[in-house]
PDB file of C-alpha atoms and ligand atoms in Angstrom:
ATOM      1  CA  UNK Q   1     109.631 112.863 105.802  1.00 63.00           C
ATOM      2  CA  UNK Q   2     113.332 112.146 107.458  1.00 57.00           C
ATOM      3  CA  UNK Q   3     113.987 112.494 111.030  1.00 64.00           C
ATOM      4  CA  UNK Q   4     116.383 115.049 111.541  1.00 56.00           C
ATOM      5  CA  UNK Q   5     118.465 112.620 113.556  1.00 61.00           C
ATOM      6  CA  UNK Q   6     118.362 109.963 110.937  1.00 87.00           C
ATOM      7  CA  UNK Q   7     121.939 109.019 110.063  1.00 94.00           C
ATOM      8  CA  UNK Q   8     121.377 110.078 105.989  1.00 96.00           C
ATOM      9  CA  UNK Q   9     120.764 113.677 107.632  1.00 96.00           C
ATOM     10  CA  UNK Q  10     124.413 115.061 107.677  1.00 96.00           C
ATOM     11  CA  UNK Q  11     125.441 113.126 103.951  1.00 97.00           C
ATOM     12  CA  UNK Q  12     122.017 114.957 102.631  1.00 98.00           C
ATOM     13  CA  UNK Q  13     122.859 118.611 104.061  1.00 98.00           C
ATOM     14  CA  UNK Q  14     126.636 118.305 102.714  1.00 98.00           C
ATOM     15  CA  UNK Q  15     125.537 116.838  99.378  1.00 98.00           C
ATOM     16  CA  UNK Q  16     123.398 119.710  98.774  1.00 98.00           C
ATOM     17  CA  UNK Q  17     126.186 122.272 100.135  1.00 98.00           C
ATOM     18  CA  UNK Q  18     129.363 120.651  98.261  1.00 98.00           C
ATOM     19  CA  UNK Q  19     127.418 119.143  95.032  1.00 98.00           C
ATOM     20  CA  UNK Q  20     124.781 122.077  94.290  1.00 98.00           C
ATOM     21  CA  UNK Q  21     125.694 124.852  96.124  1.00 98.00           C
ATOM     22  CA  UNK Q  22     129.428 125.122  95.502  1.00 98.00           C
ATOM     23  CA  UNK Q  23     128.203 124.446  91.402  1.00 97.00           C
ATOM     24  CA  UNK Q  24     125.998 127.384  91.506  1.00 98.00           C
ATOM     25  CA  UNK Q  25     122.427 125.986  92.112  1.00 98.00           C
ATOM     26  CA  UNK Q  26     120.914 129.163  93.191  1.00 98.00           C
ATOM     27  CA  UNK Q  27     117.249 128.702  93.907  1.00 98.00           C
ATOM     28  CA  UNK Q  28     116.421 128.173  97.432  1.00 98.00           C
ATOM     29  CA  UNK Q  29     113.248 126.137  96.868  1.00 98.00           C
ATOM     30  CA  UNK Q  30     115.144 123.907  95.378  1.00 98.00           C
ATOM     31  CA  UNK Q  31     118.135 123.647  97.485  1.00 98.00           C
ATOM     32  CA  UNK Q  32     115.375 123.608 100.253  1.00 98.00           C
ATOM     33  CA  UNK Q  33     113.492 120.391  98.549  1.00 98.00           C
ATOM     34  CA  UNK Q  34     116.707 118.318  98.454  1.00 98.00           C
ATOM     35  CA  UNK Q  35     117.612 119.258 101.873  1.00 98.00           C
ATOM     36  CA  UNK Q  36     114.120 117.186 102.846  1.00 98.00           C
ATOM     37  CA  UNK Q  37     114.201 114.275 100.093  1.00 98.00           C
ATOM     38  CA  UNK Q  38     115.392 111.341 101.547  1.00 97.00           C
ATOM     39  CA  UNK Q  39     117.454 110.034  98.709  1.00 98.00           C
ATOM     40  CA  UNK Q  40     118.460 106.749 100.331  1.00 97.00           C
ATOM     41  CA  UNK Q  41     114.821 105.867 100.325  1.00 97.00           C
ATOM     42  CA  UNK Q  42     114.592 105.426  96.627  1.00 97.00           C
ATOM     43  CA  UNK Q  43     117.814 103.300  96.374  1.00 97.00           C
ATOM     44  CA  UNK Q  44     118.092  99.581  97.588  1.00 96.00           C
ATOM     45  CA  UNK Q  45     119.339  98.731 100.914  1.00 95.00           C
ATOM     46  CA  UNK Q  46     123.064  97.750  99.841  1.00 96.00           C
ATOM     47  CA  UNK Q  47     123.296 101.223  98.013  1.00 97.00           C
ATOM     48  CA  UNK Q  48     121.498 103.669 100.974  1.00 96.00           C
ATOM     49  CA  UNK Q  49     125.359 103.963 102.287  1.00 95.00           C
ATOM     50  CA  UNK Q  50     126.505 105.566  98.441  1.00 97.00           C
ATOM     51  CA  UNK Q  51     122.966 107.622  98.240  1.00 97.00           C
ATOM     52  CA  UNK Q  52     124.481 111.008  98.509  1.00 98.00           C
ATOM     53  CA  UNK Q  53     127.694 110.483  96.654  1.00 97.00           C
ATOM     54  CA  UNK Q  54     128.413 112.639  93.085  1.00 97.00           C
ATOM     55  CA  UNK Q  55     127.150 110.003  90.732  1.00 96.00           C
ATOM     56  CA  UNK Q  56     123.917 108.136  89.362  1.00 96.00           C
ATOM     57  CA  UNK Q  57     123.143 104.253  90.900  1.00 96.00           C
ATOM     58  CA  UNK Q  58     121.673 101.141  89.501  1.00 96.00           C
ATOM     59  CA  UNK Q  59     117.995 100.908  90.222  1.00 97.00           C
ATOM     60  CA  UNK Q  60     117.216  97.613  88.941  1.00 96.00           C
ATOM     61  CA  UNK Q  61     115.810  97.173  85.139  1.00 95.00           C
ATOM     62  CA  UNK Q  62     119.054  98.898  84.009  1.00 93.00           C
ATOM     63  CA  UNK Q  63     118.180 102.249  84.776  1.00 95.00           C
ATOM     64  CA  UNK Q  64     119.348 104.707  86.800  1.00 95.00           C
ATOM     65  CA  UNK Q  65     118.338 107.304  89.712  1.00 95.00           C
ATOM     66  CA  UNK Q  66     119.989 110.187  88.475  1.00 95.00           C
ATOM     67  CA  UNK Q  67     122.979 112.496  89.447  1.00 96.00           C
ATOM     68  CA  UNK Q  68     121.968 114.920  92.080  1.00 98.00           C
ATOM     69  CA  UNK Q  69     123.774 117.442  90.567  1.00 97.00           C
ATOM     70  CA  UNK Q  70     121.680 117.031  87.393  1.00 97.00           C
ATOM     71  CA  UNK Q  71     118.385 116.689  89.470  1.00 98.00           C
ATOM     72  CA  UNK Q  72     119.029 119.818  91.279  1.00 98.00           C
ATOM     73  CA  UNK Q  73     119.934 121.443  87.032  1.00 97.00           C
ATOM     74  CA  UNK Q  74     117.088 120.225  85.270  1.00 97.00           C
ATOM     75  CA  UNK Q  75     114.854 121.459  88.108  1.00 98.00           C
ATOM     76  CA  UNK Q  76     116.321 124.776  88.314  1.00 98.00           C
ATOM     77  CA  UNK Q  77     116.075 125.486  84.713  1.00 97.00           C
ATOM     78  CA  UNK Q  78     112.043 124.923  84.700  1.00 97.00           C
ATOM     79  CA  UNK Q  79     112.030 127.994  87.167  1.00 97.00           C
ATOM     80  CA  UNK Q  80     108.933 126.757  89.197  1.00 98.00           C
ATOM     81  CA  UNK Q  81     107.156 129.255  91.493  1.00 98.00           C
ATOM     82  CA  UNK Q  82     105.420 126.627  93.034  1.00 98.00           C
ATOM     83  CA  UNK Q  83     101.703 126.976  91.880  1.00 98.00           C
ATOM     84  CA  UNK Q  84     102.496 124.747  88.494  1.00 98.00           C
ATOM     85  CA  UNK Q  85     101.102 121.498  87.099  1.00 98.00           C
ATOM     86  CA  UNK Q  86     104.169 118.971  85.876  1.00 98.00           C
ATOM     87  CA  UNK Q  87     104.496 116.177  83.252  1.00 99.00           C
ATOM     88  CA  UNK Q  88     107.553 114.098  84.117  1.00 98.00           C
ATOM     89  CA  UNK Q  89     108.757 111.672  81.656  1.00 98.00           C
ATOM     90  CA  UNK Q  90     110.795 108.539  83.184  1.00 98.00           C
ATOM     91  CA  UNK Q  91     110.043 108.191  86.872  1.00 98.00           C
ATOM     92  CA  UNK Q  92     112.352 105.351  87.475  1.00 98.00           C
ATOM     93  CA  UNK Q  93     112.714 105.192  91.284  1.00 98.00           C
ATOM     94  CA  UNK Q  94     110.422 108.418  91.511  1.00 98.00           C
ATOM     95  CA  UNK Q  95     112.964 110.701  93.253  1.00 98.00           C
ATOM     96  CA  UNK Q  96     113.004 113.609  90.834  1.00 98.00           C
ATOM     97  CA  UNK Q  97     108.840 113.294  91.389  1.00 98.00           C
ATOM     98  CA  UNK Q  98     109.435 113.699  94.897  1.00 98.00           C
ATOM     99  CA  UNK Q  99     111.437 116.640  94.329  1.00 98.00           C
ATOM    100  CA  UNK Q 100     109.322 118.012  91.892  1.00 98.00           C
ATOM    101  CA  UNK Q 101     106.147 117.576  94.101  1.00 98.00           C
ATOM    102  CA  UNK Q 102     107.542 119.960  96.630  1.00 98.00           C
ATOM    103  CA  UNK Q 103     108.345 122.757  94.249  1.00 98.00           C
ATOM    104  CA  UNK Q 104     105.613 122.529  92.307  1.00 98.00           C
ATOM    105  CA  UNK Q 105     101.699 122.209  92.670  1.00 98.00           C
ATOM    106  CA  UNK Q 106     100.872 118.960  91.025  1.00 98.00           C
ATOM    107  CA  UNK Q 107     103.349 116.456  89.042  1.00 98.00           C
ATOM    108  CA  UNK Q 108     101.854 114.056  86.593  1.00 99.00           C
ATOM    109  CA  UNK Q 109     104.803 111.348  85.764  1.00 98.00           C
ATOM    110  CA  UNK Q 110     105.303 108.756  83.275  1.00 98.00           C
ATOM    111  CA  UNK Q 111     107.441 104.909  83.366  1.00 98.00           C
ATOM    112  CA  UNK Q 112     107.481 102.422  80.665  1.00 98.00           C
ATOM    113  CA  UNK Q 113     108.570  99.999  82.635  1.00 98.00           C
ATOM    114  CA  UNK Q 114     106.030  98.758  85.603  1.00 98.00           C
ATOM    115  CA  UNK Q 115     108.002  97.103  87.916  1.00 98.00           C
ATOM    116  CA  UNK Q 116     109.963 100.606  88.735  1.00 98.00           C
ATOM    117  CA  UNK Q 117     106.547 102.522  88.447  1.00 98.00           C
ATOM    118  CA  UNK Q 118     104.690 100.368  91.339  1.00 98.00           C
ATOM    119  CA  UNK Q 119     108.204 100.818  93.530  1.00 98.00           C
ATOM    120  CA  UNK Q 120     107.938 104.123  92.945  1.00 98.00           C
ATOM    121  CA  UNK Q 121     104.772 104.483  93.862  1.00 98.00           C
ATOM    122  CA  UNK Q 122     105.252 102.746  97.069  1.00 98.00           C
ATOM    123  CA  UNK Q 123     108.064 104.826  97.883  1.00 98.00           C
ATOM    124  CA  UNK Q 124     106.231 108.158  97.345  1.00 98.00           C
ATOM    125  CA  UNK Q 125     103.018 106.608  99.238  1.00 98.00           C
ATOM    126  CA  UNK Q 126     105.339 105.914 102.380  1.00 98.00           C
ATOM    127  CA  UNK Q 127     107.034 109.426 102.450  1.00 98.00           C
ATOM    128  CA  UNK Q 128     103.196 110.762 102.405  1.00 98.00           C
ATOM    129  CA  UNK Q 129     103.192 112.761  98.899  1.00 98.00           C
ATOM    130  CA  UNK Q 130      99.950 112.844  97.668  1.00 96.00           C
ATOM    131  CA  UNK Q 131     100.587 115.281  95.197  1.00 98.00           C
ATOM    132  CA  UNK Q 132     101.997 113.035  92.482  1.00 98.00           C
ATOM    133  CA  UNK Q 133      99.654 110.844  89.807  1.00 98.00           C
ATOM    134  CA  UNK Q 134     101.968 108.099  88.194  1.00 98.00           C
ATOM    135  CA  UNK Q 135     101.234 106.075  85.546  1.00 98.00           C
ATOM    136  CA  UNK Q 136     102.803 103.138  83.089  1.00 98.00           C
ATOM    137  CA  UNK Q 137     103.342 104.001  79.604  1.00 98.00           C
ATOM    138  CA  UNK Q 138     105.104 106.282  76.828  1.00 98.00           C
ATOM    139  CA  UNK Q 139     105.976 108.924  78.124  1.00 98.00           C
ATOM    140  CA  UNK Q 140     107.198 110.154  74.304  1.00 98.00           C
ATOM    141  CA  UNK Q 141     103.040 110.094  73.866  1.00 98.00           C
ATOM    142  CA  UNK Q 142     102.744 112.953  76.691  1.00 98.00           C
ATOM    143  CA  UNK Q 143      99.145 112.526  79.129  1.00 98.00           C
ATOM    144  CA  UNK Q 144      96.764 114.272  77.064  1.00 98.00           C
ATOM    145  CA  UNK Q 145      93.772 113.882  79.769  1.00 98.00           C
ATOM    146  CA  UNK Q 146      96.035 116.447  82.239  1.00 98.00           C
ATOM    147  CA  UNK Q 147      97.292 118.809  79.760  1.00 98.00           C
ATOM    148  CA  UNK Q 148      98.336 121.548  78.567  1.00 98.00           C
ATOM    149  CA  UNK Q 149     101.126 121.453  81.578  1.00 98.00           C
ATOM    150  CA  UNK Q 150     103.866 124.623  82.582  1.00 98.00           C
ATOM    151  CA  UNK Q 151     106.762 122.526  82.646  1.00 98.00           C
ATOM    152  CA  UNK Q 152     107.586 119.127  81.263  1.00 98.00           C
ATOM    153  CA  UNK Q 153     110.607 117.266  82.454  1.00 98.00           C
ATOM    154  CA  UNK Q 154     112.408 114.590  80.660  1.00 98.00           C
ATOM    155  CA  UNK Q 155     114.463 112.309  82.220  1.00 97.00           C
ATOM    156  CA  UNK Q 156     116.213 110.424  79.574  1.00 97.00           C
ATOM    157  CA  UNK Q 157     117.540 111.358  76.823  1.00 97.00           C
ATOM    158  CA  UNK Q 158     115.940 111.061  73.113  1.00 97.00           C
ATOM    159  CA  UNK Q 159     117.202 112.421  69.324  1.00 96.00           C
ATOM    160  CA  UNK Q 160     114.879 115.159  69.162  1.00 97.00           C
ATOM    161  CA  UNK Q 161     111.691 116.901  71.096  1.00 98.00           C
ATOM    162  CA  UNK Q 162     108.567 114.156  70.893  1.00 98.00           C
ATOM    163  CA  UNK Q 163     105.915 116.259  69.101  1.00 98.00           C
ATOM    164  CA  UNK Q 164     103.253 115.381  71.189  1.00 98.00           C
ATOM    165  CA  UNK Q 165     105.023 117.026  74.618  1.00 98.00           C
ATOM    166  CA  UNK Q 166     105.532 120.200  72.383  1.00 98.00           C
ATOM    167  CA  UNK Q 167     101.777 119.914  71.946  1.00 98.00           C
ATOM    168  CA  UNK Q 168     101.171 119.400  75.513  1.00 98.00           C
ATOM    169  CA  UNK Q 169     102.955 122.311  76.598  1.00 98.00           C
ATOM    170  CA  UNK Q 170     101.188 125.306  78.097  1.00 98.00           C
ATOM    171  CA  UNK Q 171     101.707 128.869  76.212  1.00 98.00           C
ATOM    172  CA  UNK Q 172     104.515 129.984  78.698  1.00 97.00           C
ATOM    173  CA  UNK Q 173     105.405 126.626  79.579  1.00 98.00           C
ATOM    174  CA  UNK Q 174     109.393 125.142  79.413  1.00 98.00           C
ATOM    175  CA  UNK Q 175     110.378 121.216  77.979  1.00 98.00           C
ATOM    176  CA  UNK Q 176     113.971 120.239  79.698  1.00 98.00           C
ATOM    177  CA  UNK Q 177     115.181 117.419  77.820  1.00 98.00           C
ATOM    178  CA  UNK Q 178     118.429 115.829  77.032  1.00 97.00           C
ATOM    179  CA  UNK Q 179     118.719 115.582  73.517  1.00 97.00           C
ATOM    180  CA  UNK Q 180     121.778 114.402  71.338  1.00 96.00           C
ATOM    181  CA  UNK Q 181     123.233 110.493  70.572  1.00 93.00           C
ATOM    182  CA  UNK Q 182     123.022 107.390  72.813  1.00 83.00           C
ATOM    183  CA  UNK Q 183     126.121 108.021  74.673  1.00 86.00           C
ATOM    184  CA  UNK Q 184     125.925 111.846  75.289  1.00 93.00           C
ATOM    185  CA  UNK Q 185     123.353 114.508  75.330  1.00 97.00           C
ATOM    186  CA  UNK Q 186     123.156 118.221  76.090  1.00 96.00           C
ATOM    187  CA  UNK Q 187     120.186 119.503  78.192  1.00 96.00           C
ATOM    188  CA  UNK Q 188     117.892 121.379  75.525  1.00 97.00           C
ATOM    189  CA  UNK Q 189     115.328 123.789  76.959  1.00 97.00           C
ATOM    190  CA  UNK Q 190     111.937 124.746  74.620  1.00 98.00           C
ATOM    191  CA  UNK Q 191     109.930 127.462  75.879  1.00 97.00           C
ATOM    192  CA  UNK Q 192     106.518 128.017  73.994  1.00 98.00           C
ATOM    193  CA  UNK Q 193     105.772 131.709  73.374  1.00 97.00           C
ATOM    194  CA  UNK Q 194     102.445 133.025  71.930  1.00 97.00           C
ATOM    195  CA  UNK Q 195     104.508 132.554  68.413  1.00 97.00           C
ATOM    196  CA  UNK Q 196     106.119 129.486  68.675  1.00 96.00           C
ATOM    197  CA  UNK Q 197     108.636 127.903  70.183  1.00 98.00           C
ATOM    198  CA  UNK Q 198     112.234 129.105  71.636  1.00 97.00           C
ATOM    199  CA  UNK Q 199     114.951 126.455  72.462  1.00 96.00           C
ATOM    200  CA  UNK Q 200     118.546 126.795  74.327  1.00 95.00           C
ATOM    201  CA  UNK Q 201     120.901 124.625  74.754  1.00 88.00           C
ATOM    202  CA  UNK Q 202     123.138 123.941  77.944  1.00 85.00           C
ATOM    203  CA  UNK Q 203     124.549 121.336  79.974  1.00 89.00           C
ATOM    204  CA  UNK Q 204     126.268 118.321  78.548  1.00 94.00           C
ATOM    205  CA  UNK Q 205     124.503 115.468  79.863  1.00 95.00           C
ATOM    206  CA  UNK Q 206     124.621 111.421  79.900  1.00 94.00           C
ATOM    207  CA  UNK Q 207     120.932 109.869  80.392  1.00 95.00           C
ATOM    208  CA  UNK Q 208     119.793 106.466  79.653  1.00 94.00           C
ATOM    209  CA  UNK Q 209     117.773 106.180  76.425  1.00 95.00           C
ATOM    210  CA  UNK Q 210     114.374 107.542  76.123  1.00 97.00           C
ATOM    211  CA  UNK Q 211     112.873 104.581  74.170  1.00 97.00           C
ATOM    212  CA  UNK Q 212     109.319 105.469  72.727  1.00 98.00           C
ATOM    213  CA  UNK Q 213     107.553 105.927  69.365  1.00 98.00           C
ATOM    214  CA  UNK Q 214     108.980 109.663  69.241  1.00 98.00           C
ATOM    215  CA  UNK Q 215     111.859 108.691  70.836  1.00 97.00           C
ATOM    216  CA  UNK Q 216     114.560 105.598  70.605  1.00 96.00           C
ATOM    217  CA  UNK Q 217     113.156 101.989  69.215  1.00 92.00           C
ATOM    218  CA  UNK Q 218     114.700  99.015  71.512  1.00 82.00           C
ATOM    219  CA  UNK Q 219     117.288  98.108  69.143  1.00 69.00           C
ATOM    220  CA  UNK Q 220     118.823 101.622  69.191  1.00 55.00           C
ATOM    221  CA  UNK Q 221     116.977 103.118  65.657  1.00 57.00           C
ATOM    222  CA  UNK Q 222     114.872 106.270  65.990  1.00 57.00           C
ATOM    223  CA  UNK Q 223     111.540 105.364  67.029  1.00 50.00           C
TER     224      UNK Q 223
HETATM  225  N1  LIG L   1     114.376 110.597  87.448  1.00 67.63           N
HETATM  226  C1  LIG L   1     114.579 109.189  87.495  1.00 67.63           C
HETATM  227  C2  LIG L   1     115.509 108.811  86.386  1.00 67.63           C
HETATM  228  C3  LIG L   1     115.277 107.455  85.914  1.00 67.63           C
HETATM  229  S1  LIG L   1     116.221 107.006  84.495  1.00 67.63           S
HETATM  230  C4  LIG L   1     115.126 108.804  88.856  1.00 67.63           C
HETATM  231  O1  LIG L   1     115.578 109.708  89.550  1.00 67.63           O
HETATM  232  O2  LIG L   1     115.097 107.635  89.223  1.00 67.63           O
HETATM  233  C5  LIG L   1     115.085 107.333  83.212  1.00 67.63           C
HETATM  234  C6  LIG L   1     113.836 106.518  83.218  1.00 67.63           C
HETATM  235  O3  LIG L   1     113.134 106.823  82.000  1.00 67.63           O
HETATM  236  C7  LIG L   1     114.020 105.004  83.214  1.00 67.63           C
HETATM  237  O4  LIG L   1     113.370 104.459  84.329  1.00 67.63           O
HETATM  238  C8  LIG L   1     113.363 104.550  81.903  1.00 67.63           C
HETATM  239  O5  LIG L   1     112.696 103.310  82.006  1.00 67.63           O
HETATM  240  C9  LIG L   1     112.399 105.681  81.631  1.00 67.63           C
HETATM  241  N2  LIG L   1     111.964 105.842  80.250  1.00 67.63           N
HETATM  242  C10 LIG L   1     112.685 105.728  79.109  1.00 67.63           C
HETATM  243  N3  LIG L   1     111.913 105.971  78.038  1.00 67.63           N
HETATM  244  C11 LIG L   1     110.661 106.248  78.512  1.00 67.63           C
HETATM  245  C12 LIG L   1     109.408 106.577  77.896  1.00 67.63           C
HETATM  246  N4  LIG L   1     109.264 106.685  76.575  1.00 67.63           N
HETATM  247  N5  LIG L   1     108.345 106.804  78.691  1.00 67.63           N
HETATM  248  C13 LIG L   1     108.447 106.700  80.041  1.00 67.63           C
HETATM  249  N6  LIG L   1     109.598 106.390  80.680  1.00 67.63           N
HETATM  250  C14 LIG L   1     110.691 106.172  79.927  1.00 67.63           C
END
């Protein structure tokens, strides 16, 4: 974890006072995780200077680390107490797992594409969380061997809810996925109740495409 001298230190506290604060994140374990992420570490070199700026960055494979601002949303809205088991769906550089891994007992996360996964990994591994299991794959499938889970968290955006995470999800459990068109999306929350399921709508949103066989195909069809 970052040395409180480390230059990224000051950058990290403001970003979290100006960006999530000031925009009405409210919960402290939160707020309190992205205080301690070093962001910068999942970026590459050339981009650790922009790492706490208002906006998502290139991380190779075009994909993207995500807005903090949306980071900080999405993880609100699962309203973790901290004892929960997590499916994450798009790990890309693996900083939402890093934030999810401190406010939440266990986080089970999903990348289709490799090369980002075993980055990820090695990122995580040299930051010392241990309480993440990552693996390559479709994420649209779910990871049936670790379910049912309390909170699933999608991190691109697809035309509708994959069937199998509804599946997956724990009675009580919450789904926060962007859902809409290729270019925009509005954060959709699905809560499973002892009768079925109850979804809101929030946020508008713009998240790469979630490209799976209950998601987008390659060429930009429904999957
Ligand atoms: N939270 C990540 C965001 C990465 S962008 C971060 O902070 O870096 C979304 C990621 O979802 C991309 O890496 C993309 O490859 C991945 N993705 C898209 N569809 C997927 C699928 N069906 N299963 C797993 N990962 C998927």
């Amino acid at each position: 974890m970052p040395n409180p001298s480390d230059i990224y230190t000051k950058p990290r506290l403001e970003m979290v006072e100006q960006q999530l604060v000031r925009r009405g994140i409210r919960d402290e374990r939160v707020l309190a995780a992205m205080r301690r992420i070093p962001r910068h570490a999942f970026v590459d070199e050339a981009l650790c200077f922009k790492a706490y700026e208002d906006y998502p960055l290139p991380i190779g494979e075009k994909q993207t680390i995500s807005q903090p601002f949306m980071v900080a949303v999405m993880t609100e809205m699962l309203e973790l107490k901290g004892n929960e088991k997590i499916l994450e769906i798009g790990t890309g550089c693996g900083y939402q797992t890093a934030v999810l891994s401190l406010v939440a007992a266990q986080v089970y996360s999903i990348e289709r594409i490799g090369p980002l996964l075993f980055k990820a990994r090695k990122t995580l591994e040299a930051l010392g969380i241990h309480n993440v299991a990552l693996t390559v794959g479709d994420g649209t499938l779910g990871w049936k061997d670790f379910a049912p889970y309390d909170a699933i968290l999608v991190a691109a955006g697809g035309p509708e809810v994959p069937k199998p995470l509804l599946e997956q999800l724990a009675i009580g459990g919450r789904i926060i996925i962007p859902i809409g068109g290729e270019t925009g999306q509005v954060l959709k929350r699905v809560m499973r109740t002892p009768y079925g399921f109850e979804e809101t709508a929030s946020t508008p949103c713009t998240f790469v495409k979630l490209v799976g066989q209950y998601g987008w195909q390659e060429n930009g069809n429904i999957g």
